[in-house]
């Protein structure tokens, strides 16, 4: 409502008539306020003798809005459906956050939890967080500790990744350390278990290096049985390895044409939305680049809608011909990358290389002596227990 002129007199009359109003604002001798629709008649009667001008500006409220759109029931039904879906969605997981990961990406961890029930759109009352965390740890080889907490419709996953063998696991399963390849022992570092080899000894693949089975010795020196422990440590040996890199003189290489096609897929929670059907790229040969994006509302509200964008880059297979020198250079480059990957945790002792051209293929062979940790942990089963004890 808007009342012009004699504002103080109008307010006094409204108080005497006990008219309920709110949201009062004032501009000089004009006041604006809200009243219930049923109070309009009483307001006009109360202000009849105040010599002021009373005007209704607009009618607000859900009932008035419903009347305004009574000729368009689809809007009202849609609003009710939206409100119902919004209320029901509070029982489902809208968002998943991951903390504590280093080597694994957030999406890798989220995907790995999906089989255990923690996923977008999961029904929250059906989640048994303690049980699924326990099952996940049993099956996971990369995660050493995990916790899942719910904050509203958001599932917070906190993980700790397992590092290399330098990290002690919280597991007491009896085990042995065996050799993964032939070599000559150069050093041992045993934290648990009984060492079975010494420095300078030559071992073969599969031989027990550290045993988890030890004699139980009584105070009088007699052996009354055996105990089982988990073997833990590192055993270093000088080993021989041979690597090969091959480059054919005749072959085909990929040459990009510059043509690209883009395909988008939409997903609501875990349900794919393919209104127009899936579009497949028309290229005979192509590489694909996949990007995942989450839809944001106002740049800060995360919606359970995901967009997968796949870009197909067309290429052609072009024949090439190399001479021996070019093939040699390419083989050496491949060998350098191969050695960098294979020997990243080893100490190089010596290396010799030999190259030859045979049957149209340049073959580079690299013979390497290096010091590596050859210990691999193997759990002890019942048959091994009885064999060790006998």
PDB file of N, CA and C in Angstrom, residues 161-254:
ATOM      1  N   UNK A 161      47.199 -42.477   1.026  1.00  0.00           N
ATOM      2  CA  UNK A 161      47.688 -43.436   0.048  1.00  0.00           C
ATOM      3  C   UNK A 161      48.860 -44.228   0.609  1.00  0.00           C
ATOM      4  N   UNK A 162      48.946 -45.463   0.117  1.00  0.00           N
ATOM      5  CA  UNK A 162      50.123 -46.263   0.431  1.00  0.00           C
ATOM      6  C   UNK A 162      51.272 -45.804  -0.450  1.00  0.00           C
ATOM      7  N   UNK A 163      52.427 -45.615   0.144  1.00  0.00           N
ATOM      8  CA  UNK A 163      53.602 -45.267  -0.632  1.00  0.00           C
ATOM      9  C   UNK A 163      54.299 -46.542  -1.079  1.00  0.00           C
ATOM     10  N   UNK A 164      55.617 -46.516  -1.237  1.00  0.00           N
ATOM     11  CA  UNK A 164      56.336 -47.724  -1.619  1.00  0.00           C
ATOM     12  C   UNK A 164      56.521 -48.612  -0.392  1.00  0.00           C
ATOM     13  N   UNK A 165      57.421 -49.601  -0.508  1.00  0.00           N
ATOM     14  CA  UNK A 165      57.575 -50.578   0.568  1.00  0.00           C
ATOM     15  C   UNK A 165      58.211 -49.974   1.813  1.00  0.00           C
ATOM     16  N   UNK A 166      58.651 -48.707   1.726  1.00  0.00           N
ATOM     17  CA  UNK A 166      59.215 -48.078   2.915  1.00  0.00           C
ATOM     18  C   UNK A 166      58.173 -47.740   3.961  1.00  0.00           C
ATOM     19  N   UNK A 167      56.889 -47.858   3.588  1.00  0.00           N
ATOM     20  CA  UNK A 167      55.821 -47.551   4.545  1.00  0.00           C
ATOM     21  C   UNK A 167      55.333 -48.832   5.204  1.00  0.00           C
ATOM     22  N   UNK A 168      55.312 -48.863   6.516  1.00  0.00           N
ATOM     23  CA  UNK A 168      54.868 -50.058   7.239  1.00  0.00           C
ATOM     24  C   UNK A 168      53.348 -50.142   7.186  1.00  0.00           C
ATOM     25  N   UNK A 169      52.827 -51.269   6.723  1.00  0.00           N
ATOM     26  CA  UNK A 169      51.386 -51.458   6.677  1.00  0.00           C
ATOM     27  C   UNK A 169      50.878 -51.882   8.041  1.00  0.00           C
ATOM     28  N   UNK A 170      49.620 -51.580   8.287  1.00  0.00           N
ATOM     29  CA  UNK A 170      48.974 -52.028   9.523  1.00  0.00           C
ATOM     30  C   UNK A 170      48.368 -53.405   9.280  1.00  0.00           C
ATOM     31  N   UNK A 171      49.254 -54.390   9.044  1.00  0.00           N
ATOM     32  CA  UNK A 171      48.791 -55.729   8.699  1.00  0.00           C
ATOM     33  C   UNK A 171      49.817 -56.723   9.218  1.00  0.00           C
ATOM     34  N   UNK A 172      49.379 -57.758   9.901  1.00  0.00           N
ATOM     35  CA  UNK A 172      50.288 -58.739  10.499  1.00  0.00           C
ATOM     36  C   UNK A 172      50.219 -60.083   9.788  1.00  0.00           C
ATOM     37  N   UNK A 173      49.802 -60.110   8.531  1.00  0.00           N
ATOM     38  CA  UNK A 173      49.734 -61.367   7.800  1.00  0.00           C
ATOM     39  C   UNK A 173      51.131 -61.965   7.657  1.00  0.00           C
ATOM     40  N   UNK A 174      51.350 -63.217   8.068  1.00  0.00           N
ATOM     41  CA  UNK A 174      52.676 -63.836   7.934  1.00  0.00           C
ATOM     42  C   UNK A 174      53.117 -63.879   6.472  1.00  0.00           C
ATOM     43  N   UNK A 175      54.417 -63.604   6.235  1.00  0.00           N
ATOM     44  CA  UNK A 175      54.886 -63.553   4.854  1.00  0.00           C
ATOM     45  C   UNK A 175      56.380 -63.812   4.784  1.00  0.00           C
ATOM     46  N   UNK A 176      56.828 -64.138   3.584  1.00  0.00           N
ATOM     47  CA  UNK A 176      58.245 -64.264   3.258  1.00  0.00           C
ATOM     48  C   UNK A 176      58.611 -63.214   2.231  1.00  0.00           C
ATOM     49  N   UNK A 177      59.898 -62.910   2.147  1.00  0.00           N
ATOM     50  CA  UNK A 177      60.420 -62.094   1.058  1.00  0.00           C
ATOM     51  C   UNK A 177      61.181 -63.015   0.131  1.00  0.00           C
ATOM     52  N   UNK A 178      60.772 -63.047  -1.141  1.00  0.00           N
ATOM     53  CA  UNK A 178      61.441 -63.907  -2.109  1.00  0.00           C
ATOM     54  C   UNK A 178      62.102 -63.061  -3.186  1.00  0.00           C
ATOM     55  N   UNK A 179      63.044 -63.669  -3.924  1.00  0.00           N
ATOM     56  CA  UNK A 179      63.775 -62.966  -4.973  1.00  0.00           C
ATOM     57  C   UNK A 179      62.939 -62.907  -6.245  1.00  0.00           C
ATOM     58  N   UNK A 180      62.877 -61.732  -6.834  1.00  0.00           N
ATOM     59  CA  UNK A 180      62.133 -61.553  -8.079  1.00  0.00           C
ATOM     60  C   UNK A 180      62.982 -61.845  -9.305  1.00  0.00           C
ATOM     61  N   UNK A 181      64.320 -61.945  -9.135  1.00  0.00           N
ATOM     62  CA  UNK A 181      65.207 -62.247 -10.252  1.00  0.00           C
ATOM     63  C   UNK A 181      66.546 -62.741  -9.716  1.00  0.00           C
ATOM     64  N   UNK A 182      67.344 -63.325 -10.597  1.00  0.00           N
ATOM     65  CA  UNK A 182      68.669 -63.808 -10.200  1.00  0.00           C
ATOM     66  C   UNK A 182      69.584 -62.631  -9.900  1.00  0.00           C
ATOM     67  N   UNK A 183      70.531 -62.823  -8.974  1.00  0.00           N
ATOM     68  CA  UNK A 183      71.481 -61.764  -8.669  1.00  0.00           C
ATOM     69  C   UNK A 183      72.421 -62.124  -7.546  1.00  0.00           C
ATOM     70  N   UNK A 184      73.350 -61.225  -7.270  1.00  0.00           N
ATOM     71  CA  UNK A 184      74.318 -61.395  -6.183  1.00  0.00           C
ATOM     72  C   UNK A 184      74.041 -60.349  -5.122  1.00  0.00           C
ATOM     73  N   UNK A 185      73.826 -60.808  -3.880  1.00  0.00           N
ATOM     74  CA  UNK A 185      73.414 -59.930  -2.791  1.00  0.00           C
ATOM     75  C   UNK A 185      74.519 -58.901  -2.494  1.00  0.00           C
ATOM     76  N   UNK A 186      74.117 -57.627  -2.406  1.00  0.00           N
ATOM     77  CA  UNK A 186      75.053 -56.550  -2.062  1.00  0.00           C
ATOM     78  C   UNK A 186      74.701 -55.891  -0.736  1.00  0.00           C
ATOM     79  N   UNK A 187      73.499 -56.112  -0.232  1.00  0.00           N
ATOM     80  CA  UNK A 187      73.117 -55.498   1.030  1.00  0.00           C
ATOM     81  C   UNK A 187      71.725 -55.914   1.461  1.00  0.00           C
ATOM     82  N   UNK A 188      71.493 -55.916   2.787  1.00  0.00           N
ATOM     83  CA  UNK A 188      70.189 -56.260   3.352  1.00  0.00           C
ATOM     84  C   UNK A 188      69.786 -55.216   4.372  1.00  0.00           C
ATOM     85  N   UNK A 189      68.497 -54.992   4.430  1.00  0.00           N
ATOM     86  CA  UNK A 189      67.939 -54.116   5.466  1.00  0.00           C
ATOM     87  C   UNK A 189      66.636 -54.764   5.914  1.00  0.00           C
ATOM     88  N   UNK A 190      66.711 -55.568   6.988  1.00  0.00           N
ATOM     89  CA  UNK A 190      65.581 -56.378   7.435  1.00  0.00           C
ATOM     90  C   UNK A 190      65.051 -55.816   8.742  1.00  0.00           C
ATOM     91  N   UNK A 191      63.751 -55.475   8.755  1.00  0.00           N
ATOM     92  CA  UNK A 191      63.111 -54.950   9.964  1.00  0.00           C
ATOM     93  C   UNK A 191      62.291 -56.021  10.676  1.00  0.00           C
ATOM     94  N   UNK A 192      61.832 -56.991   9.935  1.00  0.00           N
ATOM     95  CA  UNK A 192      61.028 -58.051  10.530  1.00  0.00           C
ATOM     96  C   UNK A 192      61.248 -59.324   9.727  1.00  0.00           C
ATOM     97  N   UNK A 193      61.356 -60.452  10.427  1.00  0.00           N
ATOM     98  CA  UNK A 193      61.623 -61.714   9.767  1.00  0.00           C
ATOM     99  C   UNK A 193      63.070 -62.149   9.983  1.00  0.00           C
ATOM    100  N   UNK A 194      63.392 -63.322   9.495  1.00  0.00           N
ATOM    101  CA  UNK A 194      64.726 -63.888   9.679  1.00  0.00           C
ATOM    102  C   UNK A 194      65.436 -63.963   8.332  1.00  0.00           C
ATOM    103  N   UNK A 195      66.575 -63.251   8.193  1.00  0.00           N
ATOM    104  CA  UNK A 195      67.325 -63.247   6.948  1.00  0.00           C
ATOM    105  C   UNK A 195      67.907 -64.613   6.632  1.00  0.00           C
ATOM    106  N   UNK A 196      67.782 -65.041   5.378  1.00  0.00           N
ATOM    107  CA  UNK A 196      68.273 -66.347   4.951  1.00  0.00           C
ATOM    108  C   UNK A 196      69.464 -66.247   4.001  1.00  0.00           C
ATOM    109  N   UNK A 197      69.883 -65.036   3.649  1.00  0.00           N
ATOM    110  CA  UNK A 197      71.001 -64.856   2.723  1.00  0.00           C
ATOM    111  C   UNK A 197      71.989 -63.881   3.337  1.00  0.00           C
ATOM    112  N   UNK A 198      73.176 -63.827   2.754  1.00  0.00           N
ATOM    113  CA  UNK A 198      74.230 -62.933   3.237  1.00  0.00           C
ATOM    114  C   UNK A 198      74.838 -62.188   2.059  1.00  0.00           C
ATOM    115  N   UNK A 199      75.583 -61.118   2.352  1.00  0.00           N
ATOM    116  CA  UNK A 199      76.213 -60.314   1.312  1.00  0.00           C
ATOM    117  C   UNK A 199      77.210 -61.176   0.544  1.00  0.00           C
ATOM    118  N   UNK A 200      77.179 -61.077  -0.783  1.00  0.00           N
ATOM    119  CA  UNK A 200      78.051 -61.843  -1.651  1.00  0.00           C
ATOM    120  C   UNK A 200      77.435 -63.122  -2.145  1.00  0.00           C
ATOM    121  N   UNK A 201      76.353 -63.557  -1.560  1.00  0.00           N
ATOM    122  CA  UNK A 201      75.721 -64.810  -1.958  1.00  0.00           C
ATOM    123  C   UNK A 201      74.952 -64.621  -3.259  1.00  0.00           C
ATOM    124  N   UNK A 202      75.017 -65.627  -4.119  1.00  0.00           N
ATOM    125  CA  UNK A 202      74.277 -65.620  -5.375  1.00  0.00           C
ATOM    126  C   UNK A 202      72.930 -66.309  -5.149  1.00  0.00           C
ATOM    127  N   UNK A 203      71.853 -65.659  -5.550  1.00  0.00           N
ATOM    128  CA  UNK A 203      70.511 -66.198  -5.361  1.00  0.00           C
ATOM    129  C   UNK A 203      69.831 -66.320  -6.710  1.00  0.00           C
ATOM    130  N   UNK A 204      68.812 -67.155  -6.750  1.00  0.00           N
ATOM    131  CA  UNK A 204      68.031 -67.351  -7.975  1.00  0.00           C
ATOM    132  C   UNK A 204      66.602 -66.869  -7.764  1.00  0.00           C
ATOM    133  N   UNK A 205      65.921 -66.653  -8.850  1.00  0.00           N
ATOM    134  CA  UNK A 205      64.547 -66.173  -8.795  1.00  0.00           C
ATOM    135  C   UNK A 205      63.671 -67.157  -8.031  1.00  0.00           C
ATOM    136  N   UNK A 206      62.864 -66.646  -7.084  1.00  0.00           N
ATOM    137  CA  UNK A 206      61.967 -67.467  -6.290  1.00  0.00           C
ATOM    138  C   UNK A 206      62.553 -67.941  -4.981  1.00  0.00           C
ATOM    139  N   UNK A 207      63.840 -67.724  -4.757  1.00  0.00           N
ATOM    140  CA  UNK A 207      64.487 -68.161  -3.517  1.00  0.00           C
ATOM    141  C   UNK A 207      64.056 -67.277  -2.352  1.00  0.00           C
ATOM    142  N   UNK A 208      63.894 -67.879  -1.154  1.00  0.00           N
ATOM    143  CA  UNK A 208      63.486 -67.140   0.033  1.00  0.00           C
ATOM    144  C   UNK A 208      64.664 -66.310   0.543  1.00  0.00           C
ATOM    145  N   UNK A 209      64.456 -65.011   0.642  1.00  0.00           N
ATOM    146  CA  UNK A 209      65.497 -64.105   1.134  1.00  0.00           C
ATOM    147  C   UNK A 209      65.316 -63.826   2.620  1.00  0.00           C
ATOM    148  N   UNK A 210      64.115 -63.569   3.028  1.00  0.00           N
ATOM    149  CA  UNK A 210      63.789 -63.324   4.433  1.00  0.00           C
ATOM    150  C   UNK A 210      62.566 -64.172   4.770  1.00  0.00           C
ATOM    151  N   UNK A 211      62.671 -64.965   5.819  1.00  0.00           N
ATOM    152  CA  UNK A 211      61.603 -65.883   6.180  1.00  0.00           C
ATOM    153  C   UNK A 211      60.788 -65.340   7.341  1.00  0.00           C
ATOM    154  N   UNK A 212      59.479 -65.559   7.250  1.00  0.00           N
ATOM    155  CA  UNK A 212      58.594 -65.187   8.344  1.00  0.00           C
ATOM    156  C   UNK A 212      58.381 -66.312   9.328  1.00  0.00           C
ATOM    157  N   UNK A 213      59.045 -67.452   9.114  1.00  0.00           N
ATOM    158  CA  UNK A 213      58.945 -68.598  10.012  1.00  0.00           C
ATOM    159  C   UNK A 213      60.229 -68.698  10.825  1.00  0.00           C
ATOM    160  N   UNK A 214      60.107 -68.673  12.126  1.00  0.00           N
ATOM    161  CA  UNK A 214      61.283 -68.768  12.996  1.00  0.00           C
ATOM    162  C   UNK A 214      61.005 -69.777  14.106  1.00  0.00           C
ATOM    163  N   UNK A 215      62.075 -70.392  14.635  1.00  0.00           N
ATOM    164  CA  UNK A 215      61.931 -71.387  15.703  1.00  0.00           C
ATOM    165  C   UNK A 215      61.531 -70.722  17.006  1.00  0.00           C
ATOM    166  N   UNK A 216      60.700 -71.427  17.771  1.00  0.00           N
ATOM    167  CA  UNK A 216      60.347 -70.960  19.107  1.00  0.00           C
ATOM    168  C   UNK A 216      61.270 -71.688  20.091  1.00  0.00           C
ATOM    169  N   UNK A 217      62.193 -70.933  20.671  1.00  0.00           N
ATOM    170  CA  UNK A 217      63.207 -71.501  21.556  1.00  0.00           C
ATOM    171  C   UNK A 217      62.820 -71.258  23.006  1.00  0.00           C
ATOM    172  N   UNK A 218      62.805 -72.319  23.790  1.00  0.00           N
ATOM    173  CA  UNK A 218      62.476 -72.218  25.206  1.00  0.00           C
ATOM    174  C   UNK A 218      63.706 -71.761  25.999  1.00  0.00           C
ATOM    175  N   UNK A 219      63.482 -71.511  27.304  1.00  0.00           N
ATOM    176  CA  UNK A 219      64.573 -71.032  28.157  1.00  0.00           C
ATOM    177  C   UNK A 219      65.709 -72.052  28.284  1.00  0.00           C
ATOM    178  N   UNK A 220      65.371 -73.339  28.160  1.00  0.00           N
ATOM    179  CA  UNK A 220      66.421 -74.363  28.289  1.00  0.00           C
ATOM    180  C   UNK A 220      67.129 -74.633  26.970  1.00  0.00           C
ATOM    181  N   UNK A 221      66.789 -73.832  25.914  1.00  0.00           N
ATOM    182  CA  UNK A 221      67.473 -73.987  24.637  1.00  0.00           C
ATOM    183  C   UNK A 221      66.815 -74.946  23.680  1.00  0.00           C
ATOM    184  N   UNK A 222      65.765 -75.603  24.073  1.00  0.00           N
ATOM    185  CA  UNK A 222      65.091 -76.547  23.181  1.00  0.00           C
ATOM    186  C   UNK A 222      64.117 -75.806  22.261  1.00  0.00           C
ATOM    187  N   UNK A 223      63.894 -76.384  21.098  1.00  0.00           N
ATOM    188  CA  UNK A 223      62.965 -75.827  20.128  1.00  0.00           C
ATOM    189  C   UNK A 223      61.613 -76.504  20.289  1.00  0.00           C
ATOM    190  N   UNK A 224      60.613 -75.734  20.639  1.00  0.00           N
ATOM    191  CA  UNK A 224      59.299 -76.297  20.919  1.00  0.00           C
ATOM    192  C   UNK A 224      58.308 -76.083  19.774  1.00  0.00           C
ATOM    193  N   UNK A 225      58.716 -75.443  18.714  1.00  0.00           N
ATOM    194  CA  UNK A 225      57.804 -75.181  17.602  1.00  0.00           C
ATOM    195  C   UNK A 225      58.308 -74.020  16.765  1.00  0.00           C
ATOM    196  N   UNK A 226      57.405 -73.336  16.162  1.00  0.00           N
ATOM    197  CA  UNK A 226      57.794 -72.200  15.327  1.00  0.00           C
ATOM    198  C   UNK A 226      56.748 -71.101  15.459  1.00  0.00           C
ATOM    199  N   UNK A 227      57.168 -69.878  15.107  1.00  0.00           N
ATOM    200  CA  UNK A 227      56.278 -68.714  15.120  1.00  0.00           C
ATOM    201  C   UNK A 227      56.223 -68.123  13.720  1.00  0.00           C
ATOM    202  N   UNK A 228      55.139 -67.444  13.451  1.00  0.00           N
ATOM    203  CA  UNK A 228      54.949 -66.808  12.152  1.00  0.00           C
ATOM    204  C   UNK A 228      54.935 -65.293  12.323  1.00  0.00           C
ATOM    205  N   UNK A 229      55.693 -64.606  11.489  1.00  0.00           N
ATOM    206  CA  UNK A 229      55.744 -63.145  11.514  1.00  0.00           C
ATOM    207  C   UNK A 229      55.635 -62.627  10.084  1.00  0.00           C
ATOM    208  N   UNK A 230      55.415 -61.362   9.995  1.00  0.00           N
ATOM    209  CA  UNK A 230      55.437 -60.722   8.683  1.00  0.00           C
ATOM    210  C   UNK A 230      56.849 -60.273   8.378  1.00  0.00           C
ATOM    211  N   UNK A 231      57.380 -60.680   7.241  1.00  0.00           N
ATOM    212  CA  UNK A 231      58.717 -60.258   6.815  1.00  0.00           C
ATOM    213  C   UNK A 231      58.612 -58.884   6.183  1.00  0.00           C
ATOM    214  N   UNK A 232      59.552 -58.037   6.567  1.00  0.00           N
ATOM    215  CA  UNK A 232      59.502 -56.663   6.079  1.00  0.00           C
ATOM    216  C   UNK A 232      60.924 -56.143   5.952  1.00  0.00           C
ATOM    217  N   UNK A 233      61.241 -55.580   4.788  1.00  0.00           N
ATOM    218  CA  UNK A 233      62.586 -55.048   4.588  1.00  0.00           C
ATOM    219  C   UNK A 233      62.926 -54.963   3.116  1.00  0.00           C
ATOM    220  N   UNK A 234      64.211 -54.748   2.835  1.00  0.00           N
ATOM    221  CA  UNK A 234      64.712 -54.630   1.470  1.00  0.00           C
ATOM    222  C   UNK A 234      65.974 -55.476   1.339  1.00  0.00           C
ATOM    223  N   UNK A 235      66.104 -56.138   0.190  1.00  0.00           N
ATOM    224  CA  UNK A 235      67.288 -56.932  -0.106  1.00  0.00           C
ATOM    225  C   UNK A 235      67.812 -56.471  -1.464  1.00  0.00           C
ATOM    226  N   UNK A 236      69.052 -55.955  -1.472  1.00  0.00           N
ATOM    227  CA  UNK A 236      69.632 -55.400  -2.688  1.00  0.00           C
ATOM    228  C   UNK A 236      70.608 -56.392  -3.299  1.00  0.00           C
ATOM    229  N   UNK A 237      70.575 -56.463  -4.633  1.00  0.00           N
ATOM    230  CA  UNK A 237      71.453 -57.385  -5.338  1.00  0.00           C
ATOM    231  C   UNK A 237      71.872 -56.770  -6.669  1.00  0.00           C
ATOM    232  N   UNK A 238      73.053 -57.208  -7.139  1.00  0.00           N
ATOM    233  CA  UNK A 238      73.485 -56.814  -8.478  1.00  0.00           C
ATOM    234  C   UNK A 238      72.876 -57.794  -9.458  1.00  0.00           C
ATOM    235  N   UNK A 239      72.118 -57.262 -10.405  1.00  0.00           N
ATOM    236  CA  UNK A 239      71.385 -58.106 -11.339  1.00  0.00           C
ATOM    237  C   UNK A 239      71.745 -57.724 -12.767  1.00  0.00           C
ATOM    238  N   UNK A 240      71.504 -58.673 -13.662  1.00  0.00           N
ATOM    239  CA  UNK A 240      71.746 -58.452 -15.087  1.00  0.00           C
ATOM    240  C   UNK A 240      70.398 -58.324 -15.787  1.00  0.00           C
ATOM    241  N   UNK A 241      70.271 -57.280 -16.597  1.00  0.00           N
ATOM    242  CA  UNK A 241      69.043 -57.073 -17.352  1.00  0.00           C
ATOM    243  C   UNK A 241      69.380 -56.731 -18.794  1.00  0.00           C
ATOM    244  N   UNK A 242      68.481 -57.074 -19.670  1.00  0.00           N
ATOM    245  CA  UNK A 242      68.685 -56.828 -21.099  1.00  0.00           C
ATOM    246  C   UNK A 242      67.432 -56.178 -21.672  1.00  0.00           C
ATOM    247  N   UNK A 243      67.611 -55.081 -22.383  1.00  0.00           N
ATOM    248  CA  UNK A 243      66.492 -54.342 -22.969  1.00  0.00           C
ATOM    249  C   UNK A 243      66.710 -54.209 -24.473  1.00  0.00           C
ATOM    250  N   UNK A 244      65.602 -54.178 -25.211  1.00  0.00           N
ATOM    251  CA  UNK A 244      65.664 -54.096 -26.670  1.00  0.00           C
ATOM    252  C   UNK A 244      64.708 -53.020 -27.169  1.00  0.00           C
ATOM    253  N   UNK A 245      65.179 -52.226 -28.131  1.00  0.00           N
ATOM    254  CA  UNK A 245      64.349 -51.230 -28.808  1.00  0.00           C
ATOM    255  C   UNK A 245      64.462 -51.471 -30.304  1.00  0.00           C
ATOM    256  N   UNK A 246      63.324 -51.540 -30.979  1.00  0.00           N
ATOM    257  CA  UNK A 246      63.305 -51.826 -32.403  1.00  0.00           C
ATOM    258  C   UNK A 246      62.644 -50.688 -33.179  1.00  0.00           C
ATOM    259  N   UNK A 247      63.231 -50.380 -34.343  1.00  0.00           N
ATOM    260  CA  UNK A 247      62.673 -49.363 -35.234  1.00  0.00           C
ATOM    261  C   UNK A 247      62.704 -49.910 -36.654  1.00  0.00           C
ATOM    262  N   UNK A 248      61.551 -50.132 -37.301  1.00  0.00           N
ATOM    263  CA  UNK A 248      61.543 -50.603 -38.694  1.00  0.00           C
ATOM    264  C   UNK A 248      61.911 -49.471 -39.660  1.00  0.00           C
ATOM    265  N   UNK A 249      62.584 -49.839 -40.729  1.00  0.00           N
ATOM    266  CA  UNK A 249      62.960 -48.838 -41.739  1.00  0.00           C
ATOM    267  C   UNK A 249      61.763 -48.402 -42.569  1.00  0.00           C
ATOM    268  N   UNK A 250      60.778 -49.266 -42.687  1.00  0.00           N
ATOM    269  CA  UNK A 250      59.573 -48.942 -43.435  1.00  0.00           C
ATOM    270  C   UNK A 250      58.382 -49.068 -42.485  1.00  0.00           C
ATOM    271  N   UNK A 251      57.509 -48.098 -42.534  1.00  0.00           N
ATOM    272  CA  UNK A 251      56.343 -48.157 -41.671  1.00  0.00           C
ATOM    273  C   UNK A 251      55.384 -47.012 -41.935  1.00  0.00           C
ATOM    274  N   UNK A 252      54.491 -46.777 -41.003  1.00  0.00           N
ATOM    275  CA  UNK A 252      53.506 -45.712 -41.110  1.00  0.00           C
ATOM    276  C   UNK A 252      53.535 -44.862 -39.842  1.00  0.00           C
ATOM    277  N   UNK A 253      53.348 -43.575 -40.019  1.00  0.00           N
ATOM    278  CA  UNK A 253      53.318 -42.653 -38.893  1.00  0.00           C
ATOM    279  C   UNK A 253      52.020 -41.856 -38.924  1.00  0.00           C
ATOM    280  N   UNK A 254      51.640 -41.323 -37.774  1.00  0.00           N
ATOM    281  CA  UNK A 254      50.419 -40.533 -37.658  1.00  0.00           C
ATOM    282  C   UNK A 254      50.713 -39.078 -38.009  1.00  0.00           C
TER     283      UNK A 254
END
